[in-house]
Coordinates of C-alpha atoms in Angstrom, one line a residue:
Chain A
X1 CA -24.3 -16.3 18.0
X2 CA -25.1 -18.4 21.1
X3 CA -26.6 -16.5 24.1
X4 CA -23.5 -17.3 26.3
X5 CA -21.2 -15.5 23.9
X6 CA -23.1 -12.2 23.5
X7 CA -20.7 -10.3 25.6
X8 CA -17.8 -10.8 23.3
X9 CA -16.8 -11.5 19.7
X10 CA -13.8 -13.6 18.8
X11 CA -12.0 -13.7 15.6
X12 CA -8.9 -14.9 13.6
X13 CA -6.8 -12.7 11.4
X14 CA -4.8 -15.5 9.7
X15 CA -2.3 -13.4 7.7
X16 CA -1.8 -9.9 6.6
X17 CA -2.9 -10.7 3.0
X18 CA -4.4 -13.7 1.5
X19 CA -1.4 -15.1 -0.3
X20 CA 1.2 -14.0 2.4
X21 CA 1.4 -17.6 3.7
X22 CA -1.0 -18.6 6.5
X23 CA 0.6 -20.6 9.5
X24 CA -1.6 -23.7 9.5
X25 CA -0.4 -24.8 12.9
X26 CA -1.4 -21.2 14.3
X27 CA -4.7 -21.4 12.4
X28 CA -5.4 -24.7 14.0
X29 CA -4.6 -23.4 17.6
X30 CA -6.7 -20.4 17.2
X31 CA -9.5 -22.2 15.7
X32 CA -9.6 -24.3 19.0
X33 CA -10.5 -21.0 20.9
X34 CA -14.0 -20.9 19.3
X35 CA -13.8 -17.9 17.2
X36 CA -17.0 -16.3 15.6
X37 CA -15.3 -15.7 12.2
X38 CA -12.2 -15.6 10.1
X39 CA -11.3 -12.4 8.0
X40 CA -8.4 -11.3 5.8
X41 CA -7.9 -8.7 3.3
X42 CA -6.2 -9.6 0.0
X43 CA -5.4 -6.3 -1.2
X44 CA -3.5 -3.0 -1.0
X45 CA -2.2 -0.4 -3.1
X46 CA 1.2 -0.6 -1.6
X47 CA 2.7 -2.4 -4.6
X48 CA 1.6 0.4 -7.0
X49 CA -0.9 1.2 -9.6
X50 CA -0.3 -1.8 -11.9
X51 CA -2.6 -4.4 -10.3
X52 CA -5.8 -2.1 -10.7
X53 CA -4.8 -0.9 -14.1
X54 CA -4.3 -4.4 -15.6
X55 CA -6.8 -6.6 -13.4
X56 CA -4.0 -8.7 -12.2
X57 CA -2.8 -10.0 -8.7
X58 CA 0.5 -9.1 -7.0
X59 CA 0.5 -12.6 -5.5
X60 CA 0.9 -15.9 -7.4
X61 CA -2.2 -17.8 -8.0
X62 CA -0.9 -20.8 -6.0
X63 CA -0.1 -18.5 -2.8
X64 CA -3.6 -17.2 -3.1
X65 CA -5.1 -20.7 -3.5
X66 CA -3.1 -22.1 -0.6
X67 CA -4.2 -19.5 2.0
X68 CA -7.8 -19.3 0.8
X69 CA -8.2 -23.0 1.1
X70 CA -6.8 -23.0 4.6
X71 CA -9.3 -20.4 5.5
X72 CA -12.4 -21.8 3.9
X73 CA -11.7 -25.3 5.3
X74 CA -11.2 -23.9 8.7
X75 CA -14.4 -21.7 8.4
X76 CA -16.4 -24.9 7.4
X77 CA -14.8 -27.1 10.1
X78 CA -15.9 -24.5 12.7
X79 CA -19.1 -23.5 10.9
X80 CA -18.2 -19.8 11.1
X81 CA -18.2 -17.3 8.3
X82 CA -15.0 -16.5 6.3
X83 CA -14.8 -12.9 4.9
X84 CA -12.2 -11.8 2.4
X85 CA -12.0 -8.3 1.0
X86 CA -9.8 -6.4 -1.6
X87 CA -9.8 -9.5 -3.7
X88 CA -7.0 -10.1 -5.9
X89 CA -4.9 -7.2 -4.7
X90 CA -7.0 -4.2 -6.3
X91 CA -10.4 -5.5 -5.5
X92 CA -11.8 -4.7 -9.0
X93 CA -14.6 -7.0 -10.6
X94 CA -11.9 -8.9 -12.6
X95 CA -9.9 -9.5 -9.5
X96 CA -13.0 -10.8 -7.6
X97 CA -14.0 -13.2 -10.3
X98 CA -10.3 -14.4 -10.3
X99 CA -10.5 -15.2 -6.7
X100 CA -14.1 -16.6 -7.1
X101 CA -12.6 -19.1 -9.7
X102 CA -10.1 -20.2 -7.4
X103 CA -12.8 -20.7 -4.5
X104 CA -14.6 -22.9 -7.0
X105 CA -11.7 -25.0 -7.4
X106 CA -11.1 -25.3 -3.6
X107 CA -14.8 -26.1 -3.1
X108 CA -14.6 -28.9 -5.6
X109 CA -11.3 -30.4 -4.4
X110 CA -12.4 -30.6 -0.7
X111 CA -15.9 -31.3 -1.1
X112 CA -17.2 -28.2 0.7
X113 CA -20.5 -26.4 0.6
X114 CA -20.3 -22.5 0.7
X115 CA -23.0 -20.0 0.4
X116 CA -21.0 -17.3 -1.2
X117 CA -21.8 -13.6 -1.4
X118 CA -19.7 -11.9 -4.0
X119 CA -19.7 -8.1 -3.6
X120 CA -18.3 -6.0 -6.4
X121 CA -16.8 -2.6 -5.8
X122 CA -15.9 -1.4 -9.3
X123 CA -17.7 1.9 -10.1
X124 CA -19.7 2.8 -13.1
X125 CA -18.2 6.0 -14.7
X126 CA -21.8 7.4 -15.6
X127 CA -22.7 7.1 -12.0
X128 CA -19.5 8.8 -10.7
X129 CA -19.8 11.7 -13.4
X130 CA -23.3 12.3 -11.9
X131 CA -21.9 12.4 -8.4
X132 CA -19.3 14.8 -9.5
X133 CA -21.8 17.3 -11.2
X134 CA -23.7 17.1 -8.0
X135 CA -20.7 18.0 -6.0
X136 CA -20.7 14.5 -4.3
X137 CA -17.1 13.7 -5.3
X138 CA -14.7 15.4 -3.0
X139 CA -11.0 15.8 -2.8
X140 CA -8.8 14.4 -0.3
X141 CA -5.4 16.1 0.2
X142 CA -3.4 16.2 -1.9
X143 CA -5.8 15.4 -4.9
X144 CA -5.1 15.4 -8.6
X145 CA -7.6 17.4 -10.6
X146 CA -10.9 15.7 -11.4
X147 CA -13.3 16.2 -14.2
X148 CA -15.6 14.2 -16.7
X149 CA -12.6 13.4 -19.0
X150 CA -10.4 12.4 -16.1
X151 CA -13.1 9.8 -15.1
X152 CA -13.7 8.8 -18.6
X153 CA -9.9 8.4 -19.1
X154 CA -9.6 6.1 -15.9
X155 CA -8.7 2.6 -16.7
X156 CA -10.5 1.2 -13.7
X157 CA -12.1 2.7 -10.7
X158 CA -12.9 1.0 -7.4
X159 CA -14.9 2.2 -4.3
X160 CA -13.5 1.0 -0.9
X161 CA -16.6 -0.3 0.9
X162 CA -17.4 -0.2 4.5
X163 CA -19.1 -2.7 6.9
X164 CA -22.6 -2.4 5.5
X165 CA -22.5 -4.4 2.3
X166 CA -20.6 -7.1 4.2
X167 CA -23.3 -7.1 7.1
X168 CA -26.0 -7.4 4.4
X169 CA -24.4 -10.3 2.9
X170 CA -23.8 -12.0 6.5
X171 CA -27.4 -11.2 7.4
X172 CA -28.6 -12.9 4.4
X173 CA -26.7 -16.1 5.4
X174 CA -23.4 -16.1 3.6
X175 CA -20.7 -18.4 4.8
X176 CA -18.1 -16.8 2.6
X177 CA -18.0 -13.2 1.9
X178 CA -15.8 -12.4 -1.2
X179 CA -15.7 -8.7 -1.5
X180 CA -14.0 -6.2 -3.9
X181 CA -12.1 -3.2 -2.6
X182 CA -12.8 -2.9 1.1
X183 CA -11.7 -1.1 4.1
X184 CA -9.4 -3.5 5.8
X185 CA -10.8 -2.8 9.3
X186 CA -14.3 -3.1 8.0
X187 CA -13.5 -7.0 7.4
X188 CA -13.3 -7.3 11.0
X189 CA -15.6 -4.7 12.5
X190 CA -18.4 -5.9 10.6
X191 CA -19.8 -8.7 12.8
X192 CA -18.8 -7.1 16.2
X193 CA -20.8 -3.9 15.1
X194 CA -23.8 -6.3 14.3
X195 CA -23.8 -7.6 17.8
X196 CA -23.6 -4.1 19.5
X197 CA -20.1 -3.9 20.3
X198 CA -19.1 -0.1 20.6
X199 CA -18.0 1.2 17.3
X200 CA -14.6 2.7 18.6
X201 CA -13.6 -0.8 20.0
X202 CA -15.0 -2.7 16.9
X203 CA -13.0 -0.7 14.5
X204 CA -9.9 -0.5 16.5
X205 CA -9.9 -4.4 16.9
X206 CA -10.1 -4.6 13.1
X207 CA -7.4 -2.1 12.7
X208 CA -5.0 -3.9 15.1
X209 CA -5.7 -7.3 13.6
X210 CA -5.7 -6.6 9.8
X211 CA -2.1 -6.9 9.1
X212 CA -1.6 -10.4 10.9
X213 CA 1.5 -10.7 12.9
X214 CA 2.8 -7.4 11.9
X215 CA 1.2 -6.2 15.1
X216 CA 3.6 -8.5 17.1
X217 CA 7.0 -7.3 18.4
X218 CA 8.7 -9.1 15.8
X219 CA 7.2 -10.5 12.5
X220 CA 7.0 -14.3 12.4
X221 CA 4.9 -17.4 11.7
X222 CA 1.4 -17.3 13.2
X223 CA -2.0 -15.9 13.4
X224 CA -3.6 -13.1 15.3
X225 CA -6.6 -13.9 17.7
X226 CA -8.8 -11.1 18.9
X227 CA -11.5 -10.7 21.3
X228 CA -13.7 -7.6 21.4
X229 CA -16.4 -6.9 24.0
X230 CA -18.2 -3.9 25.1
X231 CA -15.3 -2.7 27.3
X232 CA -12.3 -4.0 25.9
X233 CA -10.2 -5.5 23.0
X234 CA -7.7 -8.3 23.7
X235 CA -5.2 -9.4 21.0
X236 CA -2.7 -12.2 21.1
X237 CA -0.8 -14.1 18.6
X238 CA -0.8 -17.9 18.1
X239 CA 2.6 -18.9 16.8
X240 CA 6.1 -19.9 18.2
X241 CA 8.1 -16.8 19.7
X242 CA 5.4 -14.3 18.8
X243 CA 4.2 -11.7 21.2
X244 CA 2.1 -8.7 21.4
X245 CA 3.4 -6.0 23.7
X246 CA 1.6 -2.7 24.6
X247 CA 4.4 -0.8 22.6
X248 CA 4.0 -3.1 19.6
X249 CA 0.1 -2.9 19.4
X250 CA 0.2 0.9 20.0
X251 CA 3.0 1.2 17.4
X252 CA 1.0 -0.7 14.8
X253 CA -1.6 2.1 14.6
X254 CA 1.4 4.2 13.0
X255 CA 2.2 1.7 10.3
X256 CA 1.2 3.1 6.6
X257 CA -1.3 5.5 8.3
X258 CA -0.7 9.4 8.0
X259 CA -2.2 9.9 11.3
X260 CA -1.7 7.6 14.2
X261 CA -4.8 8.6 16.1
X262 CA -7.4 9.5 13.7
X263 CA -8.7 6.7 11.2
X264 CA -11.2 7.6 8.6
X265 CA -13.8 5.1 7.6
X266 CA -16.9 5.3 5.4
X267 CA -19.1 6.0 8.4
X268 CA -16.9 8.2 10.5
X269 CA -13.4 8.3 12.1
X270 CA -12.3 6.1 14.9
X271 CA -10.3 8.0 17.4
X272 CA -7.3 6.5 19.4
X273 CA -6.2 9.7 21.4
X274 CA -7.5 8.2 24.6
X275 CA -6.7 4.5 23.9
X276 CA -4.6 2.6 26.6
X277 CA -2.6 -0.6 26.0
X278 CA -1.8 -2.9 28.7
X279 CA 0.0 -6.3 29.0
X280 CA -2.4 -9.0 30.2
X281 CA 0.4 -11.7 30.0
X282 CA 3.6 -12.2 28.1
X283 CA 1.9 -12.3 24.7
X284 CA -1.5 -10.7 25.2
X285 CA -2.5 -7.0 25.2
X286 CA -5.8 -5.3 26.5
X287 CA -6.7 -2.3 24.6
X288 CA -9.5 0.3 26.1
X289 CA -10.7 3.7 25.5
X290 CA -10.8 3.8 21.5
X291 CA -13.7 6.1 20.4
X292 CA -15.6 6.6 17.3
X293 CA -17.1 9.8 15.7
X294 CA -19.8 9.5 13.3
X295 CA -19.6 11.5 10.2
X296 CA -21.3 11.8 7.0
X297 CA -20.9 8.6 4.8
X298 CA -18.3 8.8 2.1
X299 CA -16.6 6.1 0.0
X300 CA -13.0 6.4 -0.9
X301 CA -12.3 5.9 -4.6
X302 CA -9.2 4.5 -6.2
X303 CA -8.3 4.9 -9.9
X304 CA -5.6 4.5 -12.2
X305 CA -5.0 5.9 -15.8
X306 CA -2.7 4.5 -18.3
X307 CA 0.8 6.4 -18.4
X308 CA 2.0 4.6 -21.5
X309 CA 4.0 1.6 -22.4
X310 CA 7.6 1.3 -21.1
X311 CA 11.0 -0.2 -22.3
X312 CA 14.2 -0.1 -20.2
X313 CA 17.9 -0.7 -20.5
X314 CA 20.0 -1.8 -17.5
X315 CA 23.7 -1.5 -17.0
X316 CA 26.4 0.3 -15.3
X317 CA 29.4 2.8 -15.6
X318 CA 32.8 2.4 -14.0
X319 CA 34.9 5.0 -15.8
X320 CA 35.6 7.6 -13.3
X321 CA 36.0 10.3 -15.8
X322 CA 32.3 9.8 -16.9
X323 CA 31.1 9.3 -13.2
X324 CA 32.6 12.7 -12.1
X325 CA 30.6 14.5 -14.9
X326 CA 27.6 12.0 -15.0
X327 CA 24.9 14.5 -15.2
X328 CA 26.2 16.6 -17.9
X329 CA 27.2 13.4 -19.9
X330 CA 23.8 11.9 -19.5
X331 CA 22.4 15.3 -20.7
X332 CA 24.4 15.1 -23.7
X333 CA 23.5 11.5 -24.3
X334 CA 19.9 12.4 -24.0
X335 CA 20.1 15.3 -26.4
X336 CA 21.7 12.9 -28.9
X337 CA 18.9 10.3 -28.3
X338 CA 16.3 12.9 -28.9
X339 CA 18.2 13.9 -32.3
X340 CA 18.1 10.2 -33.3
X341 CA 14.5 9.8 -32.5
X342 CA 13.5 12.8 -34.6
X343 CA 15.8 11.7 -37.4
X344 CA 14.5 8.0 -37.5
X345 CA 11.0 8.2 -36.2
X346 CA 10.2 11.7 -37.5
X347 CA 6.6 13.1 -36.8
X348 CA 5.5 9.8 -35.2
X349 CA 7.6 10.4 -31.9
X350 CA 7.3 14.1 -31.1
X351 CA 9.2 14.9 -27.8
X352 CA 6.0 15.8 -26.0
X353 CA 4.7 12.2 -26.7
X354 CA 7.5 10.3 -24.9
X355 CA 9.7 10.4 -21.8
X356 CA 13.2 9.2 -21.1
X357 CA 14.4 9.0 -17.6
X358 CA 17.9 7.7 -16.2
X359 CA 17.9 6.4 -12.9
X360 CA 21.3 6.5 -11.8
X361 CA 21.9 4.0 -9.0
X362 CA 24.8 5.2 -6.8
X363 CA 24.1 8.8 -7.4
X364 CA 20.8 9.9 -6.0
X365 CA 18.5 7.3 -7.8
X366 CA 16.5 6.3 -4.6
X367 CA 16.1 9.8 -2.9
X368 CA 16.3 12.2 -6.1
X369 CA 16.1 15.8 -4.8
X370 CA 15.7 14.7 -1.4
X371 CA 19.2 13.2 -1.1
X372 CA 21.1 14.7 1.8
X373 CA 24.3 13.8 0.4
X374 CA 24.1 14.7 -3.3
X375 CA 27.7 15.2 -4.2
X376 CA 29.0 11.9 -3.1
X377 CA 30.6 10.0 -6.1
X378 CA 30.8 6.3 -5.9
X379 CA 33.3 4.2 -8.1
X380 CA 30.4 2.5 -10.0
X381 CA 27.1 3.7 -11.1
X382 CA 24.2 1.4 -12.1
X383 CA 21.9 2.9 -14.7
X384 CA 18.3 2.2 -15.7
X385 CA 17.2 3.9 -18.7
X386 CA 13.4 4.2 -18.9
X387 CA 11.6 4.9 -22.0
X388 CA 7.9 5.5 -22.0
X389 CA 5.7 6.2 -24.9
X390 CA 2.1 5.8 -26.1
X391 CA 2.8 2.3 -27.7
X392 CA 5.0 -0.5 -26.7
X393 CA 6.5 -0.4 -30.2
X394 CA 7.4 3.3 -29.9
X395 CA 9.0 2.6 -26.3
X396 CA 10.9 -0.2 -27.7
X397 CA 12.4 1.8 -30.4
X398 CA 13.1 4.7 -28.0
X399 CA 15.2 2.4 -26.0
X400 CA 16.9 0.6 -29.0
X401 CA 17.9 4.3 -30.3
X402 CA 19.2 5.0 -26.7
X403 CA 21.7 2.2 -26.7
X404 CA 24.2 3.5 -29.2
X405 CA 24.6 7.0 -27.7
X406 CA 24.8 5.4 -24.2
X407 CA 27.6 3.1 -25.4
X408 CA 29.7 5.5 -27.4
X409 CA 28.9 9.2 -26.5
X410 CA 32.5 10.7 -26.2
X411 CA 34.1 12.4 -23.3
X412 CA 37.1 15.0 -23.6
X413 CA 39.4 13.0 -21.4
X414 CA 39.8 10.2 -23.9
X415 CA 40.9 10.4 -27.5
X416 CA 39.1 8.0 -30.0
X417 CA 36.1 5.8 -29.7
X418 CA 34.9 4.7 -26.2
X419 CA 32.4 2.2 -25.0
X420 CA 31.2 3.8 -21.9
X421 CA 28.2 1.7 -20.8
X422 CA 28.3 -1.8 -19.5
X423 CA 25.1 -3.3 -21.0
X424 CA 23.7 -6.0 -18.7
X425 CA 21.7 -7.9 -21.3
X426 CA 21.5 -8.8 -24.9
X427 CA 19.2 -7.9 -26.2
X428 CA 19.5 -4.7 -24.1
X429 CA 16.0 -3.5 -24.3
X430 CA 13.4 -5.1 -21.9
X431 CA 9.8 -4.3 -22.7
X432 CA 7.9 -3.7 -19.5
X433 CA 4.4 -3.3 -21.1
X434 CA 1.7 -0.9 -19.8
X435 CA 2.4 1.4 -16.9
X436 CA -0.2 3.3 -14.9
X437 CA -0.4 6.2 -12.7
X438 CA -2.9 6.7 -9.7
X439 CA -5.2 9.6 -10.7
X440 CA -8.0 9.8 -8.0
X441 CA -7.6 10.7 -4.3
X442 CA -11.3 11.4 -3.7
X443 CA -14.2 10.2 -1.8
X444 CA -17.7 9.8 -3.1
X445 CA -20.9 10.7 -1.2
X446 CA -23.5 8.0 -2.1
X447 CA -27.0 8.1 -0.9
X448 CA -26.8 4.9 0.8
X449 CA -23.8 2.8 2.2
X450 CA -24.6 -0.1 -0.3
X451 CA -25.6 1.7 -3.4
X452 CA -22.2 1.7 -4.9
X453 CA -21.7 -2.1 -4.5
X454 CA -23.4 -5.0 -6.1
X455 CA -24.0 -8.3 -4.2
X456 CA -24.6 -11.7 -5.9
X457 CA -25.2 -14.9 -3.9
X458 CA -23.9 -18.2 -5.4
X459 CA -24.1 -21.6 -3.9
X460 CA -20.7 -23.3 -4.3
X461 CA -20.3 -27.1 -3.9
X462 CA -22.9 -29.3 -2.4
X463 CA -26.0 -30.4 -4.8
X464 CA -25.7 -27.2 -6.8
X465 CA -22.0 -27.7 -7.3
X466 CA -20.8 -25.0 -9.9
Chain B
X1 CA 24.7 12.1 19.3
X2 CA 22.5 11.4 16.3
X3 CA 18.8 10.1 16.1
X4 CA 19.9 6.9 14.6
X5 CA 22.1 6.1 17.7
X6 CA 19.1 6.5 20.0
X7 CA 16.2 5.2 17.9
X8 CA 15.5 1.5 17.6
X9 CA 13.8 2.0 14.2
X10 CA 13.6 5.0 11.8
X11 CA 11.4 4.0 8.9
X12 CA 9.5 5.6 6.0
X13 CA 6.6 4.2 4.0
X14 CA 3.7 5.2 1.8
X15 CA 0.5 6.0 3.6
X16 CA -1.7 5.5 0.5
X17 CA -0.2 6.5 -3.0
X18 CA -0.1 10.3 -2.2
X19 CA 1.3 10.6 1.3
X20 CA 4.8 9.6 2.7
X21 CA 5.0 8.9 6.4
X22 CA 7.9 8.6 8.8
X23 CA 8.1 6.8 12.1
X24 CA 10.9 7.2 14.7
X25 CA 10.7 4.5 17.4
X26 CA 12.4 3.9 20.9
X27 CA 13.2 0.9 23.1
X28 CA 12.3 2.8 26.3
X29 CA 10.6 5.9 27.6
X30 CA 13.9 7.5 28.7
X31 CA 15.2 7.6 25.1
X32 CA 11.8 8.8 23.7
X33 CA 11.7 11.6 26.4
X34 CA 15.3 12.5 25.8
X35 CA 14.6 13.2 22.1
X36 CA 11.3 14.7 22.8
X37 CA 12.8 17.1 25.4
X38 CA 15.6 17.9 23.1
X39 CA 13.1 19.5 20.7
X40 CA 15.2 18.6 17.7
X41 CA 12.2 16.8 16.0
X42 CA 9.6 19.4 14.9
X43 CA 7.7 20.4 11.9
X44 CA 10.0 23.1 10.6
X45 CA 13.2 20.9 11.1
X46 CA 11.4 18.3 9.2
X47 CA 10.3 20.7 6.6
X48 CA 13.8 21.7 6.0
X49 CA 15.2 18.2 5.7
X50 CA 12.6 17.3 3.2
X51 CA 12.4 20.6 1.4
X52 CA 8.6 21.0 1.6
X53 CA 6.4 23.7 3.1
X54 CA 6.0 23.5 6.9
X55 CA 2.4 23.7 6.7
X56 CA 2.3 20.6 4.8
X57 CA 4.1 18.7 7.6
X58 CA 2.0 16.8 10.1
X59 CA 3.8 15.9 13.2
X60 CA 2.7 13.5 16.0
X61 CA 4.2 12.6 19.4
X62 CA 2.8 9.3 20.4
X63 CA 4.1 8.6 23.9
X64 CA 2.3 5.2 24.3
X65 CA 4.0 3.7 21.3
X66 CA 7.3 5.5 22.2
X67 CA 7.2 6.9 18.8
X68 CA 7.4 10.1 16.6
X69 CA 5.5 10.5 13.3
X70 CA 5.7 12.9 10.6
X71 CA 3.6 12.8 7.3
X72 CA 4.0 14.9 4.1
X73 CA 2.5 14.7 0.6
X74 CA 4.7 12.6 -1.7
X75 CA 7.1 14.6 -3.7
X76 CA 6.0 12.4 -6.7
X77 CA 2.8 10.3 -6.5
X78 CA 3.7 6.5 -6.1
X79 CA 4.6 5.0 -9.3
X80 CA 4.5 8.5 -11.1
X81 CA 7.2 8.5 -14.1
X82 CA 10.4 9.1 -12.3
X83 CA 9.5 8.0 -8.9
X84 CA 12.4 5.8 -7.6
X85 CA 10.9 4.3 -4.5
X86 CA 7.6 2.6 -5.1
X87 CA 6.9 1.9 -1.4
X88 CA 8.7 4.9 -0.1
X89 CA 10.6 2.7 2.2
X90 CA 14.1 4.5 1.6
X91 CA 13.3 8.0 2.2
X92 CA 13.9 8.2 5.9
X93 CA 17.7 8.7 5.6
X94 CA 17.9 12.4 6.3
X95 CA 16.2 11.9 9.7
X96 CA 19.1 9.4 10.8
X97 CA 21.7 12.2 11.2
X98 CA 19.5 14.8 13.1
X99 CA 21.7 15.9 15.9
X100 CA 20.1 15.3 19.5
X101 CA 22.0 17.6 21.7

């Protein structure tokens, strides 16, 4: 960083997630303001456990490539680093390699040269079991039980890195840092912290910037441009019709956080209790007073285990005689399905091995036991029958065996054979593949901030084009 | 009057796979204070609405954001078999009809 810039660090958060759709006009506008870096996260647990379980991305490859290409080209044009974390949605090694391959294509297609640091975040099970035995795996609240067999049975485990592995990569000259699972705020705090920005402001600047234009009053097409100095953060969007207001920026601290004031990171907690927000102009907000409390170093773990394989049937019921007794009717249908399964599949499908769940849309499907209006009956009910079993073959057969009882299970009000269920599809059964569950809500206590993460340098493009 | 008539946004969302969080937001300080001063939003009222132990309810009054926030453990972990709301986005409904005297 040039001497004249030593008082402040400027950066671009181009979009809430790589693949979300960067505004290239907004990016160009922000790039003209001499930023020191561009950073963006590419992941979340928001979509569910599937991405971590299967090693796949929640975004289409083309969407990730488009955004990554805009970022990497902008970074090279301005000669500033680009930092991407939580690659490929879940930030496992396979996700990182997937994004790395996309980066290789971009570099080749646009004739770029990129000194790339790839930081892997997937965790070795033997290492975690050793930490567990040393009481260095601690539960958060609420935490599922943990022991050696839980760790062994976990499909994939990632650790959420802090700023330190990123900073090491940047110090070693990376133009492009491609990280596995990473704290979103850390992607933005890493460089400001390297330049002596107070940690409360450095972390808070990351926090308010990491979701892109979600920090604005209304969501829209644009990028976020943030400046952080020893005394204050200023944040503004570049994009038509977008504005940050003191309320919108303050309110952003609430979004998807259980505590709006205290935000735990690896190295401590940033505290927004005394933070002030003030409008500078119609679109820019000044933030001051955010603090940081150093704590013992912990790394959050995320893991998923296979819950089984799933097949579903989708359809609806319109008959008011059935709808008024739907619970008991479905209970009878369920009993009949269990009998069929036992008769046809015998010992292969013990009841303890499988699960059949009815989601009854129109009656409490969305809120379940929390529904405040549980007695209301609609004129039509949508039903998703969800069969889960240890194999796809068994789940498929469970769903197949469920179709006839759903169609024809009798009610007293009608004499003779009925067809009670309006199937949406033929074949009625849709195989959903493997389904996963989150099975860790814990932190690890490593000996150093970097020991859980592995960094590889790769020169992409140029003379050593790969 | 009910809360939905005063708030500009009532929302729910996962805060990680194990926690549900609820935000109640207002357009102006007068509306925020009116709800705050009514005392209608508090941990025990929330615990009753969401059928969970009051000691599991975290409650925040965020005046600078003109917002109230509640957080509780998720009744079912996100994506667990039987969970019908992967993002937790449709769990705010009981808050809408809280009476604000």
